[in-house]
Short mmCIF file of C-alpha atoms in Angstrom, two decimals:
data_model
loop_
_atom_site.label_atom_id
_atom_site.label_comp_id
_atom_site.label_asym_id
_atom_site.label_seq_id
_atom_site.Cartn_x
_atom_site.Cartn_y
_atom_site.Cartn_z
CA MET G 1095 -10.26 4.67 -13.66
CA ALA G 1096 -11.63 1.38 -15.08
CA GLU G 1097 -11.79 -1.74 -12.94
CA HIS G 1098 -9.03 -4.21 -12.91
CA SER G 1099 -9.98 -7.92 -13.39
CA THR G 1100 -7.55 -9.11 -11.21
CA ASP G 1101 -4.87 -7.66 -8.88
CA LYS G 1102 -1.94 -8.98 -11.15
CA GLN G 1103 -3.41 -6.97 -14.05
CA HIS G 1104 -1.07 -4.34 -15.17
CA TRP G 1105 -2.35 -0.73 -14.95
CA ALA G 1106 -1.93 -0.39 -18.64
CA ALA G 1107 -4.43 -2.75 -19.58
CA GLN G 1108 -7.22 -0.97 -17.80
CA ARG G 1109 -6.55 2.23 -16.20
CA GLU G 1110 -5.58 3.92 -19.25
CA ARG G 1111 -7.73 2.81 -21.62
CA GLY G 1112 -10.71 3.87 -18.98
CA SER G 1113 -8.97 7.46 -18.71
CA PHE G 1114 -8.95 7.89 -22.78
CA TRP G 1115 -12.72 6.97 -23.03
CA LEU G 1116 -13.68 9.21 -20.15
CA MET G 1117 -11.54 12.24 -21.52
CA LYS G 1118 -12.88 11.67 -24.71
CA LEU G 1119 -16.37 11.78 -23.47
CA THR G 1120 -15.68 14.89 -21.60
CA ALA G 1121 -14.01 16.58 -24.73
CA PHE G 1122 -17.29 15.99 -26.48
CA GLY G 1123 -19.61 17.12 -23.75
CA LEU G 1124 -17.46 20.33 -23.17
CA ARG G 1125 -17.80 21.08 -26.85
CA LEU G 1126 -21.56 20.51 -26.87
CA LEU G 1127 -22.47 21.99 -23.71
CA GLY G 1128 -19.84 24.14 -22.09
CA ARG G 1129 -17.95 23.64 -18.64
CA ARG G 1130 -20.81 24.93 -16.42
CA PRO G 1131 -23.73 22.67 -17.82
CA MET G 1132 -20.81 19.78 -18.08
CA THR G 1133 -19.85 20.06 -14.37
CA PRO G 1134 -22.87 17.94 -13.19
CA VAL G 1135 -22.60 15.54 -16.34
CA LEU G 1136 -18.86 14.55 -15.42
CA TYR G 1137 -19.81 14.14 -11.80
CA GLY G 1138 -22.66 11.76 -12.65
CA ILE G 1139 -19.90 9.77 -14.54
CA VAL G 1140 -17.22 10.09 -11.88
CA LEU G 1141 -20.17 8.74 -9.65
CA TYR G 1142 -20.81 5.62 -11.85
CA PHE G 1143 -16.97 4.76 -11.73
CA PHE G 1144 -16.77 5.28 -7.90
CA VAL G 1145 -19.79 3.16 -7.07
CA PHE G 1146 -18.74 0.23 -9.53
CA GLY G 1147 -15.02 0.75 -9.09
CA ARG G 1148 -14.46 -1.44 -6.07
CA ARG G 1149 -10.75 -2.27 -6.58
CA ALA G 1150 -10.11 1.60 -7.28
CA ARG G 1151 -12.09 2.54 -4.05
CA HIS G 1152 -9.71 -0.14 -2.10
CA ASN G 1153 -6.59 1.38 -3.76
CA VAL G 1154 -7.49 4.80 -2.90
CA ARG G 1155 -8.22 3.99 0.58
CA GLN G 1156 -4.94 2.25 1.09
CA TYR G 1157 -3.13 5.43 -0.26
CA GLN G 1158 -5.17 7.48 2.20
CA ASP G 1159 -4.37 5.06 5.12
CA TYR G 1160 -0.67 4.79 4.43
CA LEU G 1161 -0.45 8.79 3.87
CA ALA G 1162 -1.89 9.27 7.20
CA GLN G 1163 0.28 6.92 8.92
CA TRP G 1164 3.28 8.51 7.28
CA SER G 1165 2.43 11.82 8.10
CA GLY G 1166 1.02 11.06 11.80
CA ARG G 1167 -1.96 13.31 10.80
CA SER G 1168 -5.16 11.56 11.90
CA GLU G 1169 -7.17 14.07 9.69
CA LEU G 1170 -6.09 12.33 6.75
CA ARG G 1171 -7.44 8.71 7.39
CA PRO G 1172 -9.64 7.47 4.74
CA THR G 1173 -13.38 7.86 5.00
CA LEU G 1174 -16.05 7.26 2.54
CA ARG G 1175 -16.21 11.10 1.77
CA SER G 1176 -12.54 11.57 1.53
CA VAL G 1177 -12.10 8.60 -1.13
CA PHE G 1178 -15.28 9.97 -3.06
CA GLY G 1179 -13.60 13.44 -2.70
CA GLN G 1180 -10.46 11.75 -4.47
CA PHE G 1181 -12.43 10.45 -7.60
CA MET G 1182 -14.07 14.00 -7.73
CA ALA G 1183 -10.90 15.96 -8.02
CA PHE G 1184 -9.85 13.45 -10.88
CA GLY G 1185 -13.05 14.68 -12.65
CA GLU G 1186 -12.37 18.10 -12.22
CA SER G 1187 -8.97 17.80 -13.25
CA LEU G 1188 -10.32 16.36 -16.46
CA LEU G 1189 -11.99 19.60 -17.18
CA ASP G 1190 -9.27 21.69 -16.16
CA ARG G 1191 -6.77 20.02 -18.76
CA LEU G 1192 -9.41 20.62 -21.52
CA ASP G 1193 -9.50 24.21 -20.43
CA ALA G 1194 -6.05 24.40 -20.77
CA TRP G 1195 -5.60 22.98 -24.20
CA HIS G 1196 -8.37 25.07 -25.63
CA GLY G 1197 -6.54 28.39 -24.31
CA LYS G 1198 -8.98 29.18 -21.42
CA LEU G 1199 -6.12 28.77 -18.72
CA LYS G 1200 -3.36 31.11 -18.74
CA LEU G 1201 0.35 31.07 -17.39
CA SER G 1202 -1.23 34.19 -15.38
CA GLN G 1203 -3.57 32.20 -13.64
CA VAL G 1204 -0.96 30.14 -12.33
CA THR G 1205 1.49 29.97 -9.44
CA LEU G 1206 4.86 28.93 -10.83
CA HIS G 1207 7.75 27.81 -8.13
CA ASP G 1208 11.03 27.44 -9.96
CA PRO G 1209 13.84 28.32 -7.32
CA ASP G 1210 16.47 26.66 -9.91
CA GLY G 1211 15.33 28.65 -13.16
CA VAL G 1212 14.48 25.62 -15.20
CA ARG G 1213 11.94 27.61 -17.08
CA GLN G 1214 14.45 30.12 -17.79
CA ARG G 1215 16.54 26.94 -19.33
CA LEU G 1216 13.48 25.94 -21.54
CA MET G 1217 13.48 29.56 -22.82
CA LYS G 1218 17.22 29.27 -23.85
CA ASN G 1219 16.29 26.26 -25.92
CA ARG G 1220 14.72 28.61 -28.45
CA GLN G 1221 17.80 29.86 -29.45
CA GLY G 1222 19.65 26.42 -29.58
CA GLY G 1223 21.19 24.22 -26.81
CA ARG G 1224 20.57 20.68 -25.66
CA GLY G 1225 17.26 19.68 -24.37
CA GLU G 1226 16.95 18.14 -21.04
CA ILE G 1227 14.57 15.83 -19.16
CA LEU G 1228 11.47 16.62 -17.00
CA VAL G 1229 10.15 13.90 -14.49
CA GLY G 1230 6.66 14.26 -13.80
CA THR G 1231 4.03 12.46 -11.82
CA HIS G 1232 0.34 11.46 -11.56
CA LEU G 1233 0.09 13.62 -8.32
CA GLY G 1234 -2.13 16.63 -9.60
CA ASN G 1235 -2.72 17.75 -13.11
CA LEU G 1236 0.55 17.45 -15.05
CA GLU G 1237 -1.51 17.97 -18.31
CA VAL G 1238 -2.06 21.82 -17.32
CA CYS G 1239 1.95 22.06 -17.29
CA ARG G 1240 2.14 20.48 -20.74
CA ALA G 1241 -0.83 22.26 -22.35
CA LEU G 1242 0.60 25.80 -21.16
CA ALA G 1243 2.63 26.56 -24.29
CA GLU G 1244 3.85 29.86 -22.42
CA LEU G 1245 5.74 27.58 -20.11
CA GLY G 1246 7.81 26.07 -22.57
CA GLU G 1247 8.25 28.99 -25.12
CA GLN G 1248 7.30 26.70 -28.04
CA VAL G 1249 9.97 24.19 -27.19
CA PRO G 1250 8.78 20.71 -28.20
CA LEU G 1251 8.08 18.53 -25.12
CA ASN G 1252 8.21 14.48 -26.04
CA VAL G 1253 6.33 12.75 -23.44
CA LEU G 1254 7.26 9.10 -23.18
CA VAL G 1255 4.26 6.81 -21.87
CA HIS G 1256 3.44 3.19 -21.89
CA THR G 1257 -0.15 3.32 -23.07
CA ALA G 1258 -1.42 1.98 -26.24
CA ASN G 1259 -3.76 4.95 -26.77
CA VAL G 1260 -0.93 7.37 -27.83
CA ALA G 1261 -2.15 7.83 -31.50
CA HIS G 1262 -5.68 8.54 -30.31
CA PHE G 1263 -4.48 10.95 -27.29
CA ASN G 1264 -2.42 12.72 -29.85
CA ARG G 1265 -5.25 13.44 -32.17
CA LEU G 1266 -7.39 14.33 -29.28
CA GLN G 1267 -4.82 16.97 -28.12
CA ASN G 1268 -4.14 18.29 -31.60
CA ALA G 1269 -7.84 18.70 -32.16
CA ALA G 1270 -8.24 20.65 -28.73
CA GLY G 1271 -5.14 23.10 -29.76
CA ASP G 1272 -2.21 21.37 -28.24
CA HIS G 1273 0.45 21.37 -31.15
CA GLN G 1274 3.86 21.13 -29.07
CA LEU G 1275 3.01 18.18 -27.10
CA HIS G 1276 3.87 14.92 -28.64
CA LEU G 1277 3.43 11.55 -27.26
CA MET G 1278 5.77 8.56 -27.80
CA GLN G 1279 4.72 5.05 -26.61
CA VAL G 1280 7.85 3.30 -24.99
CA SER G 1281 7.59 -0.38 -24.27
CA GLU G 1282 11.63 -1.02 -24.11
CA MET G 1283 14.45 0.98 -24.14
CA ASP G 1284 16.50 -0.34 -27.17
CA ALA G 1285 19.14 1.09 -29.36
CA ALA G 1286 16.98 2.77 -32.00
CA LEU G 1287 14.94 4.48 -29.05
CA MET G 1288 17.95 5.79 -27.44
CA LEU G 1289 19.32 7.45 -31.17
CA ASP G 1290 16.08 8.90 -31.38
CA LEU G 1291 15.96 10.65 -27.97
CA SER G 1292 19.50 11.66 -28.18
CA GLN G 1293 19.05 13.47 -31.45
CA ARG G 1294 15.80 15.06 -30.04
CA LEU G 1295 17.72 16.53 -27.45
CA ASP G 1296 20.34 17.53 -29.51
CA ARG G 1297 18.06 19.68 -31.33
CA GLY G 1298 16.88 21.17 -28.16
CA GLU G 1299 13.61 19.27 -27.53
CA TRP G 1300 13.05 18.26 -24.00
CA LEU G 1301 11.79 14.74 -22.94
CA ALA G 1302 8.95 14.17 -20.27
CA ILE G 1303 8.47 10.73 -18.56
CA ALA G 1304 6.61 9.93 -15.47
CA GLY G 1305 8.62 9.05 -12.21
CA ASP G 1306 5.83 7.01 -10.62
CA ARG G 1307 4.65 4.23 -13.19
CA VAL G 1308 6.19 0.94 -13.36
CA PRO G 1309 6.64 -0.36 -17.01
CA LEU G 1310 4.69 -2.89 -18.96
CA GLN G 1311 4.92 -6.36 -17.52
CA ASP G 1312 6.68 -4.84 -14.53
CA GLY G 1313 10.03 -4.32 -16.37
CA ARG G 1314 12.82 -2.34 -15.07
CA ARG G 1315 11.95 -1.54 -11.43
CA VAL G 1316 13.48 -0.69 -7.92
CA VAL G 1317 11.82 -1.42 -4.70
CA VAL G 1318 11.88 1.82 -2.32
CA ASP G 1319 10.18 3.08 0.82
CA PHE G 1320 7.21 5.37 -0.36
CA LEU G 1321 5.01 6.42 2.59
CA GLY G 1322 6.47 4.06 4.86
CA HIS G 1323 5.70 0.96 2.73
CA PRO G 1324 7.60 -1.15 -0.14
CA ALA G 1325 6.73 0.17 -3.37
CA PRO G 1326 8.00 -0.42 -7.30
CA PHE G 1327 9.24 2.69 -8.86
CA PRO G 1328 10.40 2.86 -12.46
CA GLN G 1329 14.19 2.86 -13.24
CA GLY G 1330 13.24 4.25 -16.93
CA PRO G 1331 13.72 8.09 -15.87
CA TRP G 1332 17.10 7.30 -14.15
CA MET G 1333 18.41 4.98 -16.93
CA LEU G 1334 17.62 7.61 -19.29
CA ALA G 1335 19.30 10.43 -17.52
CA GLY G 1336 22.92 8.18 -17.26
CA LEU G 1337 22.83 6.80 -20.63
CA LEU G 1338 21.88 10.08 -22.57
CA ARG G 1339 24.11 12.16 -19.86
CA CYS G 1340 21.29 14.32 -19.74
CA PRO G 1341 19.98 16.79 -16.74
CA VAL G 1342 16.92 15.89 -14.96
CA ASN G 1343 14.53 18.47 -13.65
CA LEU G 1344 11.07 17.71 -11.61
CA MET G 1345 7.87 18.79 -12.32
CA CYS G 1346 4.26 18.70 -10.71
CA CYS G 1347 1.24 20.85 -10.78
CA LEU G 1348 -1.15 20.93 -7.84
CA LYS G 1349 -4.51 22.61 -7.24
CA ILE G 1350 -4.29 24.57 -4.08
CA ASP G 1351 -7.28 26.89 -2.87
CA GLY G 1352 -8.91 26.83 -6.47
CA ARG G 1353 -5.56 27.92 -8.03
CA TYR G 1354 -2.91 25.76 -9.89
CA GLN G 1355 0.83 25.80 -8.70
CA ILE G 1356 3.40 24.59 -11.08
CA HIS G 1357 6.39 23.27 -8.97
CA LEU G 1358 9.85 23.09 -11.08
CA GLU G 1359 13.01 22.01 -9.79
CA SER G 1360 16.52 20.50 -10.57
CA PHE G 1361 17.02 17.11 -9.57
CA ILE G 1362 20.36 15.61 -11.24
CA ASP G 1363 22.74 18.25 -12.94
CA ALA G 1364 25.29 15.85 -14.77
CA PRO G 1365 24.13 12.21 -14.45
CA ALA G 1366 27.02 9.83 -14.88
CA TRP G 1367 28.14 6.30 -13.66
CA ASP G 1368 30.41 3.36 -14.50
CA ARG G 1369 28.80 -0.10 -14.63
CA ARG G 1370 29.52 -0.84 -10.97
CA GLN G 1371 27.45 2.17 -9.60
CA ARG G 1372 24.68 2.23 -12.07
CA GLU G 1373 22.38 0.12 -9.74
CA ALA G 1374 23.51 2.05 -6.71
CA LEU G 1375 22.72 5.45 -8.12
CA ILE G 1376 19.40 4.38 -9.82
CA LYS G 1377 17.94 2.98 -6.42
CA GLY G 1378 19.42 6.40 -4.74
CA TRP G 1379 17.86 8.36 -7.27
CA ALA G 1380 14.49 6.74 -7.09
CA GLN G 1381 14.46 6.85 -3.60
CA ARG G 1382 14.99 10.44 -3.64
CA TYR G 1383 12.22 11.04 -5.76
CA ALA G 1384 9.77 8.57 -3.62
CA ASP G 1385 10.61 11.04 -0.75
CA TYR G 1386 10.07 14.20 -3.03
CA LEU G 1387 6.53 12.48 -4.02
CA ALA G 1388 5.57 11.80 -0.25
CA ARG G 1389 6.22 15.40 0.69
CA LYS G 1390 4.27 16.67 -2.35
CA CYS G 1391 1.30 14.40 -1.46
CA LEU G 1392 0.88 16.13 1.79
CA LEU G 1393 0.29 19.49 0.06
CA ALA G 1394 -2.52 18.23 -2.15
CA PRO G 1395 -3.56 14.91 -0.50
CA ARG G 1396 -6.76 14.17 -2.48
CA GLN G 1397 -4.68 14.50 -5.97
CA TRP G 1398 -2.76 11.31 -6.32
CA PHE G 1399 -4.57 9.96 -9.43
CA ASN G 1400 -3.21 6.46 -9.29
CA PHE G 1401 -6.25 4.42 -8.99
CA HIS G 1402 -4.56 0.82 -9.74
CA PRO G 1403 -2.76 -1.15 -6.87
CA TYR G 1404 0.58 0.54 -6.09
CA TRP G 1405 2.08 -1.13 -3.08
CA HIS G 1406 1.59 -4.69 -4.50
CA VAL G 1407 5.42 -5.89 -3.65
CA ASP G 1408 5.40 -8.99 -1.63
CA ALA G 1409 9.31 -8.93 -0.64
CA PRO G 1410 10.41 -6.50 2.05
CA LEU G 1411 13.02 -3.58 1.33
CA PRO G 1412 16.36 -4.87 1.28
CA ALA G 1413 18.42 -4.00 4.57
CA THR G 1414 21.99 -4.26 3.26
CA GLY G 1415 24.55 -1.45 2.48
CA GLU G 1416 24.04 2.26 3.35
CA ASN G 1417 22.58 3.01 -0.18
CA ASP G 1418 19.43 0.69 0.55
CA ALA G 1419 16.24 2.11 1.24
CA GLN G 1420 14.92 1.95 4.74
CA PRO G 1421 11.35 2.59 5.65
CA ARG G 1422 11.19 5.76 7.26
CA ARG G 1423 9.27 9.08 7.48
CA VAL G 1424 10.63 12.06 5.83
CA ALA G 1425 9.51 15.38 7.43
CA PRO G 1426 7.44 17.52 5.16
#
């Protein structure tokens, strides 16, 4: 949650660095003190980021305002208390993810919503079969999903990220006991990367990638409607699906009434395209994903852990063709 020096500075240059050091400090404190004594210490750290993170406060307020307008729910309008509450929710999520990595959070303590049987396909990969793609989000605590070894039945999970702290995060997670998770830094999708990923899928490994993070230098992206305003979403997950001919599933983990709920669902069964269809299909999938994300935001409004400027697109949404995204409210 580090401060941005300019509005145009990319999230990867600041926020991931701040998240890593906050996480490292939290892990050290938990080992030294335990969770109960560490909780007020963490709250003090979060308060520091809140007080001195003017840009982050602005971004959270903007999100809460857009969510209230889009949903028509006036109780979601931002206040000083609600903005601070979102910072606090992020701090608690750090404690929860470290509990999960240390084996203190079990699958029996989590409610699993899986109407399409995604977990069953994960389990089958122990006996062979090709892997699939999981598209996650920074809404909620995705690390809880990844750290629960029971969920994947020991199936290796490769997480594609844009942060430069991959080696540090891998060491931190391995020290905490999470050995099935492997972070892979991705700057661009070249032929070598695609071959590597294809081979991993063929070995039965699964790939995970965030569906709500724009790549470095605002690379491949598509502008769609999110909470009634144009926002850039990455093309990466949908490019991977089409190029690797790999099914895509959605995953998020929300803490509701003190209990985590993991939501899994199928999204694309057999992605395929020709060159004329590619742009329209990617745009359609990205818009569907943005609509899905907006609905999930209403389930846990304070768990949107994107503290960087999200709606920073100057151009309006395009308005030509039936496949183009139009600003609209999707009923929850």
